[in-house]
Each structure stands twice: as C-alpha cells, then as structure tokens.
Amino acid sequence: MTSNYRSLSLISLFAALMGVLGLIPKIDLPLGVPITLQTLGVMLAGCLIGSRRGFQAMALFLLAVALGLPLLSGGRGGIGVFFAPSVGYLLAWPLGAFMTGWLMERLPRATPRQSAFSAAAASAIGGLLVVHACGVAGLVAVAKLSWTQAALGTLAFVPGDLIKCALCAVVVHTVARGLPGWEPGRKQA
Amino acid sequence: MIGTLYSERPTWLHRWAAGSKLLALSIFTTALFTLESPRALIPAAMGAIAVYVSLGRTGPTGRRPVVAALIAVVLLCGFHALLGQPWVGASSALRLLGATCLGVSLTLTTRFDELLRVLETLFEPLQRWGLASKRLPLMLALMIRFTEHFFVQWQKLDEAYRVRTGRAGGFRILAPLCIQMLQAAHRVADALEARLRP
C-alpha cells in the first residue's frame, strides 16, 4: 500500500519539477518550436523514478497544461498549445520518459559512476531520440513539412539536448551519491 | 500561487457547459484537420477565428497564444511559399490558427475544476483497467503545491549559493533540488498513507 502512495507522490512531484523547469525562460526558434529546459525534466523523470511512473508524471503534467494551467515555459498552457507545430514534442514527453526509464532499469547502475553513464545513454535515447522522432512526426503532420525538412529543422535542438543529457547524468550521479539508498530507475521505491 | 488561464470577464461562451465545449472542440478540430478542400477549410477556419474574436478583449493571457500561433503561421507560409507550394502553407496555417483560436477560447471560458469534472467522468470507465481517475484531483493538487514549493526551494538554494560564491547557482542547484524532492516524496507518501489509508 505504501508503494502506491509513494508512487502517487513521486508522480506528482516530478510533474511539479516540469513546472519548475518551465519557469525558466524559453528561447524561440523558427517554425514556432521553443527550446526549453523541460526536456531535461523528461530525462530526469525517466532516470530517477523509472519508466511507468515517469510516463505517468509526464501525462499528469500534460493533463494539467491541457486543463489550462500556464505551466509550459513562457507561461503557456491550455488546450491550444496541442495544436501548435511543436505538438509532437509535447506528446512525446511521456514516451520519452518511459523509454529513458525502461533503459535505465536495464542498464548497469551498481556505482554512482555507472548510474551516471547509464543515465547519459538512457536520456540520449529516450529523452533525445524518441522525443525528436515524435517531434519530427508532429512537424510533418501539422506543419506539412517533408520528413527531411522536419529532421533538418529539429537538428538545431540536438546540441542543446546533448548538454541536457550530460546534465542529467551529473544530477543522477549526485543523487546516487547523496541518497545511497536510492536506486535510480527502481520500479518500487 | 499558480493561476489558471481562465478569464473572469463573462462572455457568451462562459454559459456553455464544459462538456459541450469539449465535444464541440473535438468535432471542429477533427473536421479542420481532415478537410482538404479550400472551399470547406477557409469558412471552417474563419468560423473558429470568429468564435475567438467574438469573446472581445481577452487580455494578454488570451492574446499571447494566438500571437505565437500567428508567428508560426507566418513562418510556415513563408517557408512553403519559398518551396513553391503556397496552398500547402496556407492550408496548414488555416488549420493551426483555427484550432488554436478554438483551444484558447475553451481555456479562457472554462474553469479548471469544470474541465477536471468532465475528465473524471470520461475516465471513470477506465477504472476497470486500474486507472485511478478519482485520484486525479489529488495528484493535480499535489503537483500545483509542489511546483510552488520547489520553485521557492530553487530560489533559496540559488540564494545560498550566491552568498557562498558571489555567483548565480544556475544548473548546479538542480541536483540538490532533486535530492530534496525525492526526500520530500517519502515524507508526503507517509503523510498520505496516514491520512488516506482506509
């Protein structure tokens, strides 16, 4: 029973982390897609609370945004944001967190250093590849770009997101050292 | 305190039930994204824009998302015009602008709790498959409370770092913030269990 409440509080808490990261100003790129720190929240959720809870935390956050809370960076929110060209990136957050967590649960994490390397790899695949793949699909569907054009457009985000992967690894390393009982990506806390 | 994008200034759309507005939005946006013919798409998009305009002065919360959509639309149209396919650009622009106007109109005229009640009703059948829809309000309340709490924590950590080093904390304080969050999650889980366990 405790793990249910623990899951509930962890899910709410990591959805809140997304809100906190959204309070940091965004940078707008051409085609209406903003660079935000919130993708770091996607990576952290997957690495620190696992695949299932990471997915649920991101879904809860998107639900709160759809209900009208101005939690996306730049104070954006409401159902209207789901019709923008960046919708693919937004809807990819739960999938990205799930994939990051799924990989993190399977990669070695016996020591803080191993955890950090695993977090970097998991977040590069889940938080970067999955999110960008869905983002590109969104650009193709909504903005009617070709796959090549959309893929070229999304490349502008990759350097920033690689930095976020490294940052995620540093955070996971510090958490693994600071909370020795905590296993990043553990299914049951 | 995190506010919502709801506008207190009454309009004709405020009188509609949240469920009806959501249903209308779903039907209209599905239509917008499936229509291909300019004869149907142009009046549909104009209708959606007219709904938004009919709400009158919506203030910055209502204006900002539409302005952002307009910027995206201009860029899209320019991009497709450069590629020699102006109608593709124009049709995407009409869909985007129409759907955004409807979405913003819904957000401005519907209270957070009304939308939440509609979602709870919609999700109720999913309880059979283990989705605890009754827990949604609690989770949303916790999320809002935690967002404020951890933003204050972020500021405190930043201040402490600034006092020690004379520089802003930046991303260095993200790890201690995460540790605080994970510790808080244990305390909150214990408190929830003590209070809610049947």
Coordinates of N, CA and C in Angstrom, one line a residue, chain A residues 5-186:
Chain A
Y5 N 1.1 5.0 -2.4 CA 1.2 6.4 -2.0 C 2.5 7.0 -2.5
R6 N 3.6 6.2 -2.4 CA 4.9 6.7 -2.8 C 4.9 7.0 -4.3
S7 N 4.3 6.1 -5.1 CA 4.2 6.3 -6.5 C 3.4 7.6 -6.8
L8 N 2.3 7.7 -6.0 CA 1.4 8.9 -6.2 C 2.2 10.2 -6.0
S9 N 3.0 10.2 -4.9 CA 3.7 11.5 -4.5 C 4.9 11.7 -5.5
L10 N 5.5 10.6 -5.9 CA 6.6 10.8 -6.9 C 6.2 11.3 -8.2
I11 N 5.0 10.7 -8.7 CA 4.5 11.2 -9.9 C 4.1 12.7 -9.9
S12 N 3.4 13.0 -8.8 CA 3.0 14.5 -8.7 C 4.2 15.4 -8.6
L13 N 5.2 14.8 -7.9 CA 6.4 15.6 -7.6 C 7.3 15.9 -8.9
F14 N 7.4 14.8 -9.7 CA 8.1 15.0 -11.0 C 7.3 15.8 -12.0
A15 N 6.0 15.8 -11.9 CA 5.2 16.6 -12.8 C 5.5 18.1 -12.3
A16 N 5.6 18.3 -11.0 CA 5.9 19.6 -10.4 C 7.3 20.1 -10.9
L17 N 8.2 19.2 -11.0 CA 9.6 19.5 -11.4 C 9.5 20.1 -12.8
M18 N 8.6 19.5 -13.7 CA 8.4 20.1 -15.0 C 7.9 21.5 -15.0
G19 N 7.0 21.7 -14.0 CA 6.5 23.1 -13.8 C 7.6 24.1 -13.4
V20 N 8.5 23.6 -12.5 CA 9.6 24.5 -12.0 C 10.5 24.8 -13.2
L21 N 10.9 23.8 -14.0 CA 11.8 24.0 -15.1 C 11.1 24.9 -16.2
G22 N 9.8 24.9 -16.2 CA 9.1 25.7 -17.1 C 9.1 27.2 -16.7
L23 N 9.5 27.5 -15.5 CA 9.5 28.9 -15.0 C 10.8 29.6 -15.5
I24 N 11.7 28.7 -16.1 CA 12.9 29.3 -16.6 C 12.6 29.7 -18.1
P25 N 13.0 30.9 -18.5 CA 12.5 31.4 -19.8 C 13.0 30.5 -21.0
K26 N 12.1 30.5 -22.0 CA 12.4 29.7 -23.2 C 13.1 30.5 -24.3
I27 N 13.6 29.8 -25.3 CA 14.2 30.5 -26.5 C 13.4 30.0 -27.7
D28 N 12.8 30.9 -28.5 CA 12.1 30.5 -29.7 C 12.9 30.4 -30.9
L29 N 12.7 29.2 -31.6 CA 13.4 29.0 -32.9 C 12.4 29.2 -34.0
P30 N 12.9 29.4 -35.3 CA 12.0 29.5 -36.4 C 11.0 28.2 -36.5
L31 N 9.9 28.3 -37.1 CA 8.8 27.3 -37.2 C 8.1 27.2 -35.9
G32 N 8.3 28.1 -35.0 CA 7.4 28.1 -33.8 C 7.7 27.1 -32.8
V33 N 9.0 26.5 -32.8 CA 9.3 25.5 -31.8 C 10.3 26.1 -30.8
P34 N 9.9 26.1 -29.5 CA 10.8 26.7 -28.5 C 11.8 25.7 -27.9
I35 N 13.0 26.3 -27.5 CA 14.0 25.4 -26.7 C 13.6 25.7 -25.3
T36 N 13.4 24.6 -24.5 CA 13.1 24.8 -23.1 C 13.9 23.8 -22.3
L37 N 13.9 24.1 -21.0 CA 14.6 23.1 -20.1 C 13.8 22.0 -19.7
Q38 N 12.5 22.0 -20.2 CA 11.6 20.9 -19.7 C 11.9 19.5 -20.2
T39 N 12.7 19.5 -21.4 CA 13.1 18.1 -21.8 C 14.1 17.5 -20.8
L40 N 14.8 18.3 -20.1 CA 15.6 17.8 -19.0 C 14.8 17.1 -17.9
G41 N 13.6 17.7 -17.7 CA 12.7 17.1 -16.7 C 12.2 15.7 -17.2
V42 N 12.0 15.6 -18.5 CA 11.6 14.3 -19.1 C 12.7 13.3 -18.8
M43 N 14.0 13.7 -19.1 CA 15.1 12.7 -18.8 C 15.2 12.4 -17.4
L44 N 15.1 13.4 -16.5 CA 15.2 13.2 -15.0 C 14.1 12.3 -14.5
A45 N 12.9 12.5 -15.0 CA 11.8 11.6 -14.5 C 12.1 10.2 -14.9
G46 N 12.5 9.9 -16.1 CA 12.8 8.5 -16.5 C 13.9 7.9 -15.7
C47 N 15.0 8.7 -15.5 CA 16.1 8.2 -14.8 C 15.9 8.0 -13.3
L48 N 15.1 8.9 -12.7 CA 15.0 8.9 -11.2 C 13.8 8.1 -10.7
I49 N 12.7 8.1 -11.5 CA 11.6 7.4 -10.9 C 11.1 6.2 -11.8
G50 N 11.8 5.9 -12.8 CA 11.5 4.7 -13.6 C 10.5 5.0 -14.8
S51 N 10.3 3.9 -15.5 CA 9.6 4.0 -16.8 C 8.1 4.3 -16.6
R52 N 7.4 3.5 -15.7 CA 6.0 3.7 -15.6 C 5.6 5.0 -14.9
R53 N 6.3 5.3 -13.8 CA 6.0 6.5 -13.0 C 6.4 7.7 -13.8
G54 N 7.5 7.6 -14.6 CA 8.0 8.7 -15.4 C 6.9 9.0 -16.5
F55 N 6.4 8.0 -17.1 CA 5.3 8.1 -18.1 C 4.1 8.8 -17.4
Q56 N 3.7 8.4 -16.3 CA 2.5 8.9 -15.6 C 2.8 10.4 -15.2
A57 N 4.0 10.7 -14.7 CA 4.3 12.1 -14.3 C 4.2 13.0 -15.5
M58 N 4.7 12.6 -16.6 CA 4.6 13.4 -17.8 C 3.2 13.6 -18.3
A59 N 2.4 12.5 -18.2 CA 1.0 12.5 -18.6 C 0.2 13.4 -17.7
L60 N 0.5 13.4 -16.4 CA -0.2 14.3 -15.5 C 0.2 15.7 -15.8
F61 N 1.4 16.0 -16.1 CA 1.8 17.4 -16.4 C 1.1 17.9 -17.6
L62 N 1.0 17.0 -18.7 CA 0.4 17.5 -19.9 C -1.1 17.7 -19.7
L63 N -1.7 16.8 -18.8 CA -3.1 17.0 -18.5 C -3.4 18.3 -17.8
A64 N -2.5 18.7 -16.8 CA -2.6 20.0 -16.1 C -2.5 21.1 -17.1
V65 N -1.6 21.0 -18.1 CA -1.4 22.0 -19.1 C -2.7 22.1 -20.0
A66 N -3.2 21.0 -20.4 CA -4.4 21.0 -21.2 C -5.6 21.6 -20.5
L67 N -5.6 21.4 -19.1 CA -6.7 21.9 -18.3 C -6.6 23.4 -18.1
G68 N -5.5 24.0 -18.6 CA -5.4 25.5 -18.5 C -4.4 26.0 -17.6
L69 N -3.6 25.2 -17.0 CA -2.5 25.8 -16.1 C -1.4 26.2 -17.0
P70 N -0.9 27.5 -16.7 CA 0.2 28.0 -17.5 C 1.6 27.5 -17.1
L71 N 1.8 26.2 -17.3 CA 3.0 25.5 -16.8 C 4.1 25.3 -17.8
L72 N 3.8 25.5 -19.1 CA 4.8 25.3 -20.1 C 5.7 26.6 -20.0
S73 N 7.0 26.4 -20.5 CA 7.9 27.6 -20.4 C 7.3 28.8 -21.1
G74 N 7.5 30.0 -20.5 CA 6.9 31.2 -21.1 C 5.5 31.4 -20.6
G75 N 5.0 30.6 -19.6 CA 3.7 30.7 -19.1 C 2.6 30.2 -20.1
R76 N 3.0 29.3 -21.0 CA 1.9 28.8 -21.9 C 1.2 27.7 -21.3
G77 N 0.0 27.5 -21.8 CA -0.9 26.4 -21.3 C -2.2 26.4 -22.1
G78 N -3.1 25.6 -21.6 CA -4.4 25.5 -22.3 C -4.4 24.5 -23.5
I79 N -5.5 24.1 -23.9 CA -5.6 23.1 -25.0 C -5.0 23.6 -26.3
G80 N -5.0 24.9 -26.5 CA -4.5 25.5 -27.7 C -3.0 25.1 -28.1
V81 N -2.2 24.8 -27.0 CA -0.8 24.5 -27.3 C -0.7 23.1 -28.0
F82 N -1.7 22.3 -27.9 CA -1.7 21.0 -28.5 C -2.0 21.1 -30.0
F83 N -2.2 22.2 -30.5 CA -2.5 22.4 -32.0 C -1.3 23.1 -32.6
A84 N -0.3 23.4 -31.9 CA 0.9 24.1 -32.4 C 1.8 23.1 -33.1
P85 N 2.8 23.6 -34.0 CA 3.7 22.7 -34.7 C 4.5 21.9 -33.7
S86 N 4.7 22.3 -32.4 CA 5.5 21.6 -31.5 C 4.8 20.5 -30.8
V87 N 3.5 20.2 -31.2 CA 2.7 19.2 -30.5 C 3.4 17.8 -30.4
G88 N 4.1 17.4 -31.5 CA 4.8 16.1 -31.5 C 5.8 16.0 -30.3
Y89 N 6.5 17.1 -30.1 CA 7.5 17.1 -29.0 C 6.8 17.0 -27.6
L90 N 5.7 17.7 -27.5 CA 4.9 17.7 -26.2 C 4.4 16.3 -25.9
L91 N 3.7 15.7 -26.9 CA 3.1 14.4 -26.7 C 4.2 13.3 -26.6
A92 N 5.4 13.6 -27.0 CA 6.5 12.6 -26.9 C 7.0 12.6 -25.5
W93 N 6.7 13.5 -24.6 CA 7.3 13.6 -23.3 C 7.0 12.3 -22.5
P94 N 5.8 11.8 -22.4 CA 5.5 10.6 -21.7 C 6.3 9.4 -22.3
L95 N 6.3 9.3 -23.6 CA 7.0 8.2 -24.2 C 8.5 8.3 -24.0
G96 N 9.0 9.5 -24.1 CA 10.5 9.7 -23.8 C 10.8 9.3 -22.4
A97 N 10.0 9.8 -21.4 CA 10.3 9.4 -20.0 C 10.2 7.9 -19.8
F98 N 9.2 7.3 -20.5 CA 9.1 5.8 -20.4 C 10.3 5.1 -20.9
M99 N 10.7 5.5 -22.1 CA 11.9 4.9 -22.8 C 13.1 5.1 -21.9
T100 N 13.3 6.3 -21.4 CA 14.5 6.6 -20.6 C 14.5 5.7 -19.4
G101 N 13.3 5.6 -18.7 CA 13.2 4.8 -17.5 C 13.4 3.3 -17.8
W102 N 12.9 2.9 -18.9 CA 13.0 1.5 -19.3 C 14.4 1.1 -19.5
L103 N 15.2 1.9 -20.2 CA 16.6 1.7 -20.4 C 17.4 1.7 -19.1
M104 N 17.0 2.8 -18.3 CA 17.7 2.9 -17.0 C 17.6 1.7 -16.1
E105 N 16.4 1.1 -16.2 CA 16.1 -0.1 -15.3 C 16.9 -1.3 -15.8
R106 N 17.4 -1.2 -17.0 CA 18.1 -2.4 -17.6 C 19.6 -2.2 -17.7
L107 N 20.1 -0.9 -17.6 CA 21.5 -0.6 -17.7 C 22.2 -0.8 -16.3
P108 N 23.5 -1.0 -16.3 CA 24.2 -1.2 -15.0 C 24.2 0.1 -14.2
R109 N 24.0 0.0 -12.9 CA 24.0 1.2 -12.0 C 24.4 0.8 -10.6
A110 N 25.4 -0.1 -10.5 CA 25.9 -0.6 -9.2 C 26.7 0.6 -8.5
T111 N 27.3 1.5 -9.2 CA 28.0 2.6 -8.6 C 27.5 3.9 -9.1
P112 N 27.7 5.0 -8.4 CA 27.2 6.3 -8.9 C 27.7 6.6 -10.3
R113 N 29.0 6.2 -10.6 CA 29.6 6.5 -11.9 C 28.9 5.7 -13.0
Q114 N 28.6 4.4 -12.7 CA 27.8 3.6 -13.6 C 26.4 4.2 -13.9
S115 N 25.8 4.6 -12.8 CA 24.5 5.2 -12.9 C 24.5 6.4 -13.8
A116 N 25.6 7.2 -13.7 CA 25.7 8.4 -14.5 C 25.8 8.1 -16.0
F117 N 26.7 7.1 -16.3 CA 26.9 6.7 -17.7 C 25.6 6.1 -18.2
S118 N 24.9 5.3 -17.4 CA 23.7 4.7 -17.9 C 22.6 5.8 -18.1
A119 N 22.6 6.8 -17.2 CA 21.6 7.9 -17.3 C 21.9 8.7 -18.6
A120 N 23.2 8.9 -18.9 CA 23.5 9.7 -20.2 C 23.0 8.9 -21.4
A121 N 23.3 7.6 -21.4 CA 22.9 6.8 -22.5 C 21.3 6.7 -22.6
A122 N 20.7 6.4 -21.5 CA 19.2 6.3 -21.5 C 18.5 7.6 -21.9
S123 N 19.1 8.7 -21.4 CA 18.4 10.0 -21.7 C 18.7 10.4 -23.2
A124 N 19.9 10.0 -23.7 CA 20.1 10.3 -25.1 C 19.2 9.5 -26.0
I125 N 18.8 8.3 -25.6 CA 17.9 7.5 -26.5 C 16.4 8.0 -26.2
G126 N 16.1 8.0 -24.9 CA 14.7 8.3 -24.5 C 14.3 9.7 -24.7
G127 N 15.2 10.6 -24.0 CA 14.8 12.0 -24.0 C 15.2 12.8 -25.2
L128 N 16.1 12.2 -26.0 CA 16.5 12.9 -27.2 C 16.0 12.2 -28.5
L129 N 16.3 11.0 -28.7 CA 15.9 10.3 -30.0 C 14.4 10.1 -30.0
V130 N 13.8 9.6 -29.0 CA 12.3 9.4 -29.0 C 11.6 10.7 -29.1
V131 N 12.0 11.7 -28.3 CA 11.3 13.0 -28.4 C 11.4 13.6 -29.7
H132 N 12.6 13.6 -30.3 CA 12.8 14.2 -31.6 C 12.1 13.5 -32.7
A133 N 12.1 12.1 -32.6 CA 11.4 11.4 -33.6 C 9.9 11.7 -33.7
C134 N 9.3 11.8 -32.5 CA 7.9 12.2 -32.4 C 7.7 13.7 -32.8
G135 N 8.7 14.5 -32.4 CA 8.6 15.9 -32.8 C 8.6 16.1 -34.3
V136 N 9.5 15.3 -35.0 CA 9.6 15.4 -36.4 C 8.3 14.9 -37.0
A137 N 7.7 13.8 -36.5 CA 6.4 13.3 -37.0 C 5.3 14.4 -36.8
G138 N 5.4 15.1 -35.7 CA 4.4 16.2 -35.5 C 4.6 17.3 -36.5
L139 N 5.8 17.7 -36.8 CA 6.1 18.7 -37.8 C 5.6 18.3 -39.1
V140 N 5.8 17.0 -39.5 CA 5.3 16.5 -40.8 C 3.8 16.6 -40.8
A141 N 3.1 16.1 -39.7 CA 1.7 16.0 -39.7 C 1.0 17.4 -39.6
V142 N 1.5 18.3 -38.8 CA 0.9 19.6 -38.5 C 1.3 20.7 -39.5
A143 N 2.7 20.8 -39.7 CA 3.2 21.9 -40.5 C 3.4 21.5 -41.9
K144 N 3.1 20.2 -42.2 CA 3.1 19.7 -43.6 C 4.5 19.8 -44.2
L145 N 5.5 19.6 -43.4 CA 6.9 19.6 -43.9 C 7.2 18.2 -44.4
S146 N 8.3 18.1 -45.2 CA 8.7 16.7 -45.6 C 9.5 16.2 -44.5
W147 N 9.7 14.8 -44.4 CA 10.5 14.2 -43.4 C 11.9 14.8 -43.3
T148 N 12.5 15.0 -44.5 CA 13.9 15.6 -44.5 C 13.9 17.0 -43.9
Q149 N 12.9 17.8 -44.4 CA 12.9 19.2 -43.9 C 12.7 19.2 -42.4
A150 N 11.8 18.4 -41.9 CA 11.5 18.4 -40.5 C 12.7 17.9 -39.7
A151 N 13.4 16.9 -40.2 CA 14.5 16.3 -39.5 C 15.7 17.3 -39.5
L152 N 15.8 18.1 -40.6 CA 16.9 19.1 -40.6 C 16.5 20.2 -39.6
G153 N 15.2 20.6 -39.5 CA 14.8 21.6 -38.6 C 15.0 21.3 -37.2
T154 N 14.9 20.0 -36.8 CA 15.0 19.6 -35.4 C 16.5 19.5 -35.0
L155 N 17.4 19.4 -36.0 CA 18.8 19.3 -35.7 C 19.3 20.5 -34.8
A156 N 18.6 21.6 -35.0 CA 19.1 22.8 -34.2 C 19.0 22.5 -32.7
F157 N 18.1 21.6 -32.3 CA 17.9 21.4 -30.8 C 18.9 20.4 -30.3
V158 N 19.5 19.6 -31.2 CA 20.3 18.4 -30.7 C 21.5 18.8 -29.8
P159 N 22.3 19.9 -30.2 CA 23.4 20.2 -29.3 C 22.9 20.6 -27.9
G160 N 21.8 21.4 -27.8 CA 21.3 21.7 -26.5 C 20.8 20.5 -25.7
D161 N 20.2 19.6 -26.5 CA 19.7 18.4 -25.8 C 20.8 17.5 -25.3
L162 N 21.9 17.5 -26.1 CA 23.1 16.6 -25.7 C 23.6 17.2 -24.4
I163 N 23.6 18.5 -24.2 CA 24.1 19.2 -23.0 C 23.1 18.7 -21.8
K164 N 21.8 18.7 -22.2 CA 20.9 18.3 -21.1 C 21.1 16.8 -20.7
C165 N 21.5 16.0 -21.7 CA 21.8 14.6 -21.3 C 23.0 14.5 -20.3
A166 N 24.0 15.3 -20.6 CA 25.2 15.4 -19.7 C 24.8 15.9 -18.3
L167 N 23.9 16.9 -18.3 CA 23.4 17.5 -17.1 C 22.6 16.5 -16.3
C168 N 21.8 15.7 -17.0 CA 21.0 14.6 -16.4 C 21.9 13.6 -15.7
A169 N 23.0 13.3 -16.4 CA 24.0 12.3 -15.9 C 24.6 12.8 -14.6
V170 N 24.9 14.1 -14.6 CA 25.6 14.7 -13.4 C 24.6 14.7 -12.2
V171 N 23.3 15.0 -12.5 CA 22.3 15.0 -11.5 C 22.1 13.6 -10.9
V172 N 22.0 12.6 -11.8 CA 21.9 11.2 -11.3 C 23.1 10.8 -10.5
H173 N 24.3 11.2 -10.9 CA 25.5 10.9 -10.2 C 25.4 11.4 -8.8
T174 N 25.0 12.7 -8.7 CA 24.9 13.4 -7.4 C 23.8 12.7 -6.5
V175 N 22.7 12.4 -7.1 CA 21.6 11.8 -6.4 C 22.1 10.4 -5.9
A176 N 22.8 9.7 -6.7 CA 23.2 8.3 -6.3 C 24.2 8.4 -5.2
R177 N 25.0 9.5 -5.1 CA 26.0 9.7 -4.0 C 25.3 10.2 -2.8
G178 N 24.4 11.2 -3.0 CA 23.7 11.9 -1.9 C 22.6 11.0 -1.2
L179 N 22.0 10.1 -2.0 CA 21.0 9.3 -1.4 C 21.4 7.8 -1.7
P180 N 22.3 7.3 -0.8 CA 22.8 5.9 -1.2 C 21.7 4.9 -1.3
G181 N 20.6 5.0 -0.5 CA 19.5 4.0 -0.6 C 18.7 4.1 -1.8
W182 N 18.9 5.2 -2.5 CA 18.0 5.4 -3.7 C 18.6 4.8 -5.0
E183 N 17.9 4.0 -5.6 CA 18.3 3.4 -6.9 C 17.6 4.1 -8.0
P184 N 18.4 4.8 -8.8 CA 17.7 5.5 -10.0 C 17.0 4.5 -10.9
G185 N 15.8 4.7 -11.2 CA 15.1 3.9 -12.1 C 14.5 2.7 -11.5
R186 N 14.5 2.6 -10.1 CA 14.0 1.4 -9.5 C 12.4 1.4 -9.6

